[in-house]
């Protein structure tokens, strides 16, 4: 039984190269949490990995300036296109979804009562509206689109306040952490 081959692709001009990788470990390598030898399953540069066509030394030297396979593999894994596994995509969608819920919970209120909507109400409204979340776009960038989809289901109003906080010098360390977690700092004076 043949193992499914997953490759990282790198293109420069008309030249295309592939390296056989472990997608989870390649993502960890990009984050600095794994080694290159963990990320690359087979230290060889291919033109077409599934067909077994190896890249020539001349083309590698021309594009990468070296024929050192380790350096080329590192370049491809670090800067090439990595395929996402289903679990990686689901994790990213969940992360963006949770961030959207957090943003809506913090800034969104019911216009009648001016009370914040509970997280479960926001989650249920997102499910009812069948909100599609793009994991490649930040939650902040998707906020307005999601809000438009939710307004027919639950009344929503974003309330953003600017406040000025004065903190004694001996309490700055603890207070700064709380303030940064509560909102966006526009201006600081010391």
Tab-separated table of C-alpha atoms in Angstrom:
chain	number	residue	atom	x	y	z
A	1	UNK	CA	0.000	0.000	0.000
A	2	UNK	CA	1.562	3.299	-1.129
A	3	UNK	CA	1.772	6.220	1.261
A	4	UNK	CA	0.130	9.469	0.192
A	5	UNK	CA	2.819	12.021	-0.741
A	6	UNK	CA	2.412	15.591	0.506
A	7	UNK	CA	4.692	18.194	-1.016
A	8	UNK	CA	5.726	21.792	-0.433
A	9	UNK	CA	5.910	23.702	-3.712
A	10	UNK	CA	8.204	26.569	-4.628
A	11	UNK	CA	8.061	28.549	-7.850
A	12	UNK	CA	10.448	31.180	-9.120
A	13	UNK	CA	9.773	32.384	-12.631
A	14	UNK	CA	8.939	29.383	-14.763
A	15	UNK	CA	10.907	26.973	-12.537
A	16	UNK	CA	8.896	24.815	-10.083
A	17	UNK	CA	10.328	22.640	-7.336
A	18	UNK	CA	8.845	20.249	-4.768
A	19	UNK	CA	9.980	18.672	-1.514
A	20	UNK	CA	8.200	15.782	0.261
A	21	UNK	CA	7.114	16.981	3.726
A	22	UNK	CA	5.151	16.175	6.851
A	23	UNK	CA	2.592	19.033	6.770
A	24	UNK	CA	2.142	19.332	10.545
A	25	UNK	CA	5.862	19.391	11.250
A	26	UNK	CA	6.503	21.761	8.323
A	27	UNK	CA	4.080	24.244	9.884
A	28	UNK	CA	5.810	23.791	13.237
A	29	UNK	CA	9.166	24.354	11.517
A	30	UNK	CA	7.929	27.687	10.155
A	31	UNK	CA	6.986	28.648	13.721
A	32	UNK	CA	10.423	27.599	15.001
A	33	UNK	CA	9.062	24.626	16.971
A	34	UNK	CA	10.515	21.767	14.876
A	35	UNK	CA	13.680	20.963	12.979
A	36	UNK	CA	14.075	20.809	9.224
A	37	UNK	CA	14.826	17.085	9.383
A	38	UNK	CA	11.435	16.564	11.097
A	39	UNK	CA	9.616	18.633	8.468
A	40	UNK	CA	11.221	17.095	5.362
A	41	UNK	CA	10.448	13.396	4.893
A	42	UNK	CA	12.850	12.808	2.034
A	43	UNK	CA	15.769	15.244	1.592
A	44	UNK	CA	15.615	15.494	-2.187
A	45	UNK	CA	14.390	18.297	-4.479
A	46	UNK	CA	12.006	17.248	-7.229
A	47	UNK	CA	10.432	18.773	-10.298
A	48	UNK	CA	7.486	16.372	-9.822
A	49	UNK	CA	7.697	14.356	-6.602
A	50	UNK	CA	4.829	12.007	-7.436
A	51	UNK	CA	6.489	11.058	-10.734
A	52	UNK	CA	9.912	10.839	-9.084
A	53	UNK	CA	11.479	13.455	-11.413
A	54	UNK	CA	14.465	14.950	-9.605
A	55	UNK	CA	15.569	18.532	-10.209
A	56	UNK	CA	18.883	18.929	-12.017
A	57	UNK	CA	21.909	20.380	-10.242
A	58	UNK	CA	22.116	23.128	-12.889
A	59	UNK	CA	18.536	24.318	-12.337
A	60	UNK	CA	19.008	24.260	-8.552
A	61	UNK	CA	22.214	26.293	-8.839
A	62	UNK	CA	20.519	28.728	-11.224
A	63	UNK	CA	17.459	29.384	-9.012
A	64	UNK	CA	18.836	28.989	-5.484
A	65	UNK	CA	22.494	29.881	-6.053
A	66	UNK	CA	23.587	26.604	-4.439
A	67	UNK	CA	23.208	22.886	-4.914
A	68	UNK	CA	23.189	22.146	-1.158
A	69	UNK	CA	19.994	20.117	-0.729
A	70	UNK	CA	19.538	21.062	2.943
A	71	UNK	CA	19.653	24.804	2.211
A	72	UNK	CA	17.277	24.404	-0.733
A	73	UNK	CA	14.857	22.281	1.306
A	74	UNK	CA	14.937	24.933	4.028
A	75	UNK	CA	14.124	27.663	1.475
A	76	UNK	CA	11.248	25.651	-0.009
A	77	UNK	CA	9.711	24.747	3.367
A	78	UNK	CA	10.144	28.265	4.769
A	79	UNK	CA	8.963	30.262	1.734
A	80	UNK	CA	7.095	27.792	-0.474
A	81	UNK	CA	3.433	26.816	-0.550
A	82	UNK	CA	2.508	24.369	2.198
A	83	UNK	CA	-0.701	22.373	1.874
A	84	UNK	CA	-3.026	22.503	4.868
A	85	UNK	CA	-4.412	19.396	6.453
A	86	UNK	CA	-8.085	19.371	7.391
A	87	UNK	CA	-7.224	19.538	11.097
A	88	UNK	CA	-4.977	22.591	10.543
A	89	UNK	CA	-7.719	24.355	8.601
A	90	UNK	CA	-10.330	23.515	11.253
A	91	UNK	CA	-8.028	24.833	13.979
A	92	UNK	CA	-7.543	28.112	12.099
A	93	UNK	CA	-11.294	28.492	11.488
A	94	UNK	CA	-11.958	27.841	15.181
A	95	UNK	CA	-9.338	30.385	16.215
A	96	UNK	CA	-10.782	33.103	13.927
A	97	UNK	CA	-14.337	32.201	14.993
A	98	UNK	CA	-13.455	32.508	18.686
A	99	UNK	CA	-11.782	35.852	18.040
A	100	UNK	CA	-14.897	37.085	16.187
A	101	UNK	CA	-17.120	36.002	19.072
A	102	UNK	CA	-14.792	37.776	21.505
A	103	UNK	CA	-14.887	40.996	19.446
A	104	UNK	CA	-18.675	40.890	19.122
A	105	UNK	CA	-19.117	40.130	22.823
A	106	UNK	CA	-16.841	42.992	23.894
A	107	UNK	CA	-18.074	45.724	21.563
A	108	UNK	CA	-21.570	44.541	20.606
A	109	UNK	CA	-24.628	45.325	22.683
A	110	UNK	CA	-28.389	44.951	22.412
A	111	UNK	CA	-29.615	48.412	21.264
A	112	UNK	CA	-32.696	48.216	23.524
A	113	UNK	CA	-31.020	47.288	26.795
A	114	UNK	CA	-27.412	48.364	26.068
A	115	UNK	CA	-26.341	45.096	27.668
A	116	UNK	CA	-23.730	42.919	25.970
A	117	UNK	CA	-24.945	39.821	24.162
A	118	UNK	CA	-23.829	36.580	25.854
A	119	UNK	CA	-21.322	34.467	23.939
A	120	UNK	CA	-23.806	31.604	23.516
A	121	UNK	CA	-26.343	33.953	21.897
A	122	UNK	CA	-23.671	35.144	19.448
A	123	UNK	CA	-22.587	31.551	18.710
A	124	UNK	CA	-26.204	30.461	18.108
A	125	UNK	CA	-26.842	33.453	15.832
A	126	UNK	CA	-23.697	32.660	13.837
A	127	UNK	CA	-24.885	29.074	13.418
A	128	UNK	CA	-28.397	30.196	12.408
A	129	UNK	CA	-27.028	32.727	9.903
A	130	UNK	CA	-24.637	30.061	8.584
A	131	UNK	CA	-21.709	32.455	8.817
A	132	UNK	CA	-18.753	31.288	6.732
A	133	UNK	CA	-15.386	32.132	8.215
A	134	UNK	CA	-12.285	32.447	6.057
A	135	UNK	CA	-9.265	31.308	8.090
A	136	UNK	CA	-6.853	33.233	5.867
A	137	UNK	CA	-8.451	36.605	6.754
A	138	UNK	CA	-8.144	38.146	10.213
A	139	UNK	CA	-11.168	38.347	12.491
A	140	UNK	CA	-10.933	42.151	12.540
A	141	UNK	CA	-11.222	42.282	8.742
A	142	UNK	CA	-14.263	39.956	8.752
A	143	UNK	CA	-16.082	41.670	11.617
A	144	UNK	CA	-18.270	43.999	9.516
A	145	UNK	CA	-19.364	41.224	7.140
A	146	UNK	CA	-20.250	38.919	10.029
A	147	UNK	CA	-22.124	41.746	11.741
A	148	UNK	CA	-24.234	42.319	8.595
A	149	UNK	CA	-25.155	38.622	8.578
A	150	UNK	CA	-26.082	38.634	12.277
A	151	UNK	CA	-28.226	41.805	12.333
A	152	UNK	CA	-31.342	40.134	10.834
A	153	UNK	CA	-31.185	37.482	13.574
A	154	UNK	CA	-30.291	39.492	16.680
A	155	UNK	CA	-30.260	43.264	17.132
A	156	UNK	CA	-26.690	44.472	17.303
A	157	UNK	CA	-25.005	47.775	17.959
A	158	UNK	CA	-21.279	48.269	18.312
A	159	UNK	CA	-20.346	50.539	21.174
A	160	UNK	CA	-16.809	51.767	21.283
A	161	UNK	CA	-15.738	54.093	24.048
A	162	UNK	CA	-12.608	56.125	24.493
A	163	UNK	CA	-11.557	56.514	28.076
A	164	UNK	CA	-8.630	58.127	29.808
A	165	UNK	CA	-7.027	56.239	32.667
A	166	UNK	CA	-4.534	57.656	35.143
A	167	UNK	CA	-2.561	55.079	37.085
A	168	UNK	CA	-0.107	55.705	39.950
A	169	UNK	CA	3.468	54.768	39.109
A	170	UNK	CA	3.615	51.929	41.642
A	171	UNK	CA	0.586	50.187	39.984
A	172	UNK	CA	1.568	50.566	36.326
A	173	UNK	CA	2.807	46.994	35.829
A	174	UNK	CA	-0.406	45.291	36.913
A	175	UNK	CA	-2.723	47.957	35.484
A	176	UNK	CA	-1.077	48.024	32.052
A	177	UNK	CA	-1.729	44.309	31.560
A	178	UNK	CA	-5.426	44.768	32.415
A	179	UNK	CA	-5.779	47.862	30.229
A	180	UNK	CA	-4.144	46.205	27.211
A	181	UNK	CA	-6.463	43.217	27.601
A	182	UNK	CA	-9.526	45.469	27.749
A	183	UNK	CA	-9.007	47.474	24.608
A	184	UNK	CA	-6.721	49.318	22.271
A	185	UNK	CA	-4.291	51.883	23.685
A	186	UNK	CA	-4.415	55.001	21.545
A	187	UNK	CA	-1.960	57.171	23.476
A	188	UNK	CA	0.340	56.722	26.464
A	189	UNK	CA	1.915	59.419	28.612
A	190	UNK	CA	4.488	58.736	31.315
